Backbone as CSV, one residue per row, in Angstrom:
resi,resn,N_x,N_y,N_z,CA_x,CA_y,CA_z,C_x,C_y,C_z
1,UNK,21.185,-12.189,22.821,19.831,-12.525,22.408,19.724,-12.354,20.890
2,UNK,19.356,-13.080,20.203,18.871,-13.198,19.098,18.098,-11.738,18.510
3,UNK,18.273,-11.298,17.443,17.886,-10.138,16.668,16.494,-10.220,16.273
4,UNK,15.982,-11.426,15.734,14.496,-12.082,15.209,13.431,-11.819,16.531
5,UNK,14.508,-12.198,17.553,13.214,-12.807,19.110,13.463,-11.372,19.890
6,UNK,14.364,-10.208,19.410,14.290,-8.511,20.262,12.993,-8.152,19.119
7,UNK,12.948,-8.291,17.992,12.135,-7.249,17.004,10.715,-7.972,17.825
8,UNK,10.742,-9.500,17.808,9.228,-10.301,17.578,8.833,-9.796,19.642
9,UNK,9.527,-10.014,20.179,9.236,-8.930,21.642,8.504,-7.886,21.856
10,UNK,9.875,-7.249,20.828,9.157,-5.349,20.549,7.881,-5.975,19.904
11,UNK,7.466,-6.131,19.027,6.148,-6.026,18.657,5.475,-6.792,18.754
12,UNK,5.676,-7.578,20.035,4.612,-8.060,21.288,4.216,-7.061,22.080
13,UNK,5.121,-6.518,22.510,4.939,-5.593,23.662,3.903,-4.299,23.199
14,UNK,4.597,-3.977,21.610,3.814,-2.573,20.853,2.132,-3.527,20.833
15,UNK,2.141,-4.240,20.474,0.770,-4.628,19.941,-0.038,-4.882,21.510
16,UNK,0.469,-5.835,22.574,-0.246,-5.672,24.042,-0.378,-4.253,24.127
17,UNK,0.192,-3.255,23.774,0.112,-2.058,24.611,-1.096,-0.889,23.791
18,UNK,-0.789,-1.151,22.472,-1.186,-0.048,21.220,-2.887,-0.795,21.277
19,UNK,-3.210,-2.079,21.147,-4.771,-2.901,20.789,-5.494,-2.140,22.017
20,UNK,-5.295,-2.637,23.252,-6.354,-1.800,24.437,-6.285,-0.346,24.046
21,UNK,-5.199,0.656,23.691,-5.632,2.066,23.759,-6.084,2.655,22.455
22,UNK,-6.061,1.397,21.645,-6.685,2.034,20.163,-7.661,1.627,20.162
23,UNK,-8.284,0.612,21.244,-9.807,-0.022,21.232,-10.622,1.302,22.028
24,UNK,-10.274,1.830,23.003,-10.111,2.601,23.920,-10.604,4.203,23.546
25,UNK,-9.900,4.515,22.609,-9.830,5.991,22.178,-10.814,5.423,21.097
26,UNK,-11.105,4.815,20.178,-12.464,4.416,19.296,-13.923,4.315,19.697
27,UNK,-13.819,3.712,21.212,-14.856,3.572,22.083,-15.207,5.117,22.420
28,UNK,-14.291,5.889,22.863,-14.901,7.458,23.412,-14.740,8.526,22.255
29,UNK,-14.704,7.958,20.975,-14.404,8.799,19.658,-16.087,8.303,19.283
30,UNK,-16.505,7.019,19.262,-17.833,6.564,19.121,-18.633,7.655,20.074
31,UNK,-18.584,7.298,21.387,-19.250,7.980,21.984,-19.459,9.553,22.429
32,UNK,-18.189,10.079,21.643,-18.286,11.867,21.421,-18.957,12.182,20.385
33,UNK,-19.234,11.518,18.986,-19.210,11.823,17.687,-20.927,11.192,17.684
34,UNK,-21.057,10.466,17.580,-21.958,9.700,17.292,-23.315,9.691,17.870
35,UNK,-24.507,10.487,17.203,-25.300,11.031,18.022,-26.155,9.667,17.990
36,UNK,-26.261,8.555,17.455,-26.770,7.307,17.719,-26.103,6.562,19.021
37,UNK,-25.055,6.936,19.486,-24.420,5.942,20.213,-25.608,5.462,21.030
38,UNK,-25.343,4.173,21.818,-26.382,3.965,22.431,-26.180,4.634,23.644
39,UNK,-27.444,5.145,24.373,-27.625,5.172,25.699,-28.293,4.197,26.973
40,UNK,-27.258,3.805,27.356,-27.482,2.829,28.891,-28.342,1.489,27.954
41,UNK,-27.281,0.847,26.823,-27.679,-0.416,26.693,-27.199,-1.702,27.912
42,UNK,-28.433,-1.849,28.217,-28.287,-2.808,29.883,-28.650,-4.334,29.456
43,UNK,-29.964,-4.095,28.602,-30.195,-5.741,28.526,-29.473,-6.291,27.402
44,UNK,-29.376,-7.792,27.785,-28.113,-8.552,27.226,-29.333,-8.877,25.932
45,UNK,-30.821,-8.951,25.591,-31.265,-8.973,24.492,-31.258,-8.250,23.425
46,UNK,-30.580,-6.485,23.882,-30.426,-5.923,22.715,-28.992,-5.907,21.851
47,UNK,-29.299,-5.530,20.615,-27.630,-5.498,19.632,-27.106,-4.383,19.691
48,UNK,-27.259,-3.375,20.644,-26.495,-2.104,20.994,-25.415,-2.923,22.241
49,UNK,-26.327,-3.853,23.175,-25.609,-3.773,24.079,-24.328,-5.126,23.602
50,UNK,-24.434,-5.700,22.808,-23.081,-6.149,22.369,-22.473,-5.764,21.066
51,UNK,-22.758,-4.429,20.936,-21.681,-3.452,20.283,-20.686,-3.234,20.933
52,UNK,-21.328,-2.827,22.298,-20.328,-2.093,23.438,-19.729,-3.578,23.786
53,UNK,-20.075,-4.271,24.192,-19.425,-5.881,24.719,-18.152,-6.187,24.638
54,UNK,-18.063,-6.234,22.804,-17.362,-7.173,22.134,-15.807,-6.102,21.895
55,UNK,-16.008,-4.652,21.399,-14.854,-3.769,21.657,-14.285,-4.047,22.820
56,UNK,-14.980,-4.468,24.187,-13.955,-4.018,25.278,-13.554,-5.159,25.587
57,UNK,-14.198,-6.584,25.528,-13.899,-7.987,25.736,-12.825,-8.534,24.922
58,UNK,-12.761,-7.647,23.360,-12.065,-8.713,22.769,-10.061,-7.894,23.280
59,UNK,-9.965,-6.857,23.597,-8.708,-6.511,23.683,-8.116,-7.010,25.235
60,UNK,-9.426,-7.582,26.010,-9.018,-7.441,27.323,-8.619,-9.321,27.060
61,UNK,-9.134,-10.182,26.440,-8.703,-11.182,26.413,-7.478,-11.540,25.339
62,UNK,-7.057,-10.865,24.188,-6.310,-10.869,23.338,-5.019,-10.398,24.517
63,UNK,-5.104,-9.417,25.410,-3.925,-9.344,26.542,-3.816,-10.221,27.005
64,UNK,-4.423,-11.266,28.240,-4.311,-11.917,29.163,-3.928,-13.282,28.214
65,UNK,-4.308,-13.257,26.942,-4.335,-14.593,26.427,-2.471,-14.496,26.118
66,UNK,-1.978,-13.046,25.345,-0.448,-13.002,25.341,0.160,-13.275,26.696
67,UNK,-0.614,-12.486,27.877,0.591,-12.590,29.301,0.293,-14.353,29.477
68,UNK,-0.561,-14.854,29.029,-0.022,-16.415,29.757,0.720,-17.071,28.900
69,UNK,0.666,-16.710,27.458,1.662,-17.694,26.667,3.000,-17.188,26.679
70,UNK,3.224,-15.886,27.486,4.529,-15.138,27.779,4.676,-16.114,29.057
71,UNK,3.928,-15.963,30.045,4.178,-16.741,31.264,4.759,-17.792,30.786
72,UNK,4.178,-18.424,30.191,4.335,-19.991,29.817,5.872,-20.059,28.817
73,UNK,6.187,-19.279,28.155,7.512,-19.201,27.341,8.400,-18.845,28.074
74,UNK,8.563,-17.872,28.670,9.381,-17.640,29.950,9.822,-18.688,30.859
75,UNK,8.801,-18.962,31.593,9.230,-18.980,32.693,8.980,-20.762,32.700
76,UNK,8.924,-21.640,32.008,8.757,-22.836,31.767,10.064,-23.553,32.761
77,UNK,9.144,-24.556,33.673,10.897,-25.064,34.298,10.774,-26.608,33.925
78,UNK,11.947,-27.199,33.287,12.030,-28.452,32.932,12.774,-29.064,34.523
């Protein structure tokens, strides 16, 4: 295997793995520290409640969006 496509792997794999638990530990570092955090933002009209939204949406699709273009590089059958 190629030396370029083990490093560019590894830091596929570091970055799928490191983005959710550094989004993760920021989210409950917000919510230990932060005597504003919001409490029980429910309606989708306020801007507390897509504070919380957009941290947990954007790492959960930045994954699924790598596992399908991995799917798709992989496992491609001509």
């Amino acid at each position: 295997m190629d030396e370029t496509m083990v490093t560019q792997m590894l830091s596929l794999s570091v970055l799928v793995g490191l983005v959710p638990i550094v989004s993760l530990f920021g989210l409950f570092y917000s919510a230990a520290v932060d005597e504003n955090f919001p409490q029980g933002c429910t309606s989708s009209s306020s801007l507390c409640f897509y504070s919380l939204l957009l941290p947990v949406t954007i790492p959960v699709y930045v994954f699924f969006h790598l596992w399908s273009w991995m799917g798709i590089k992989l496992f491609r059958h001509n």
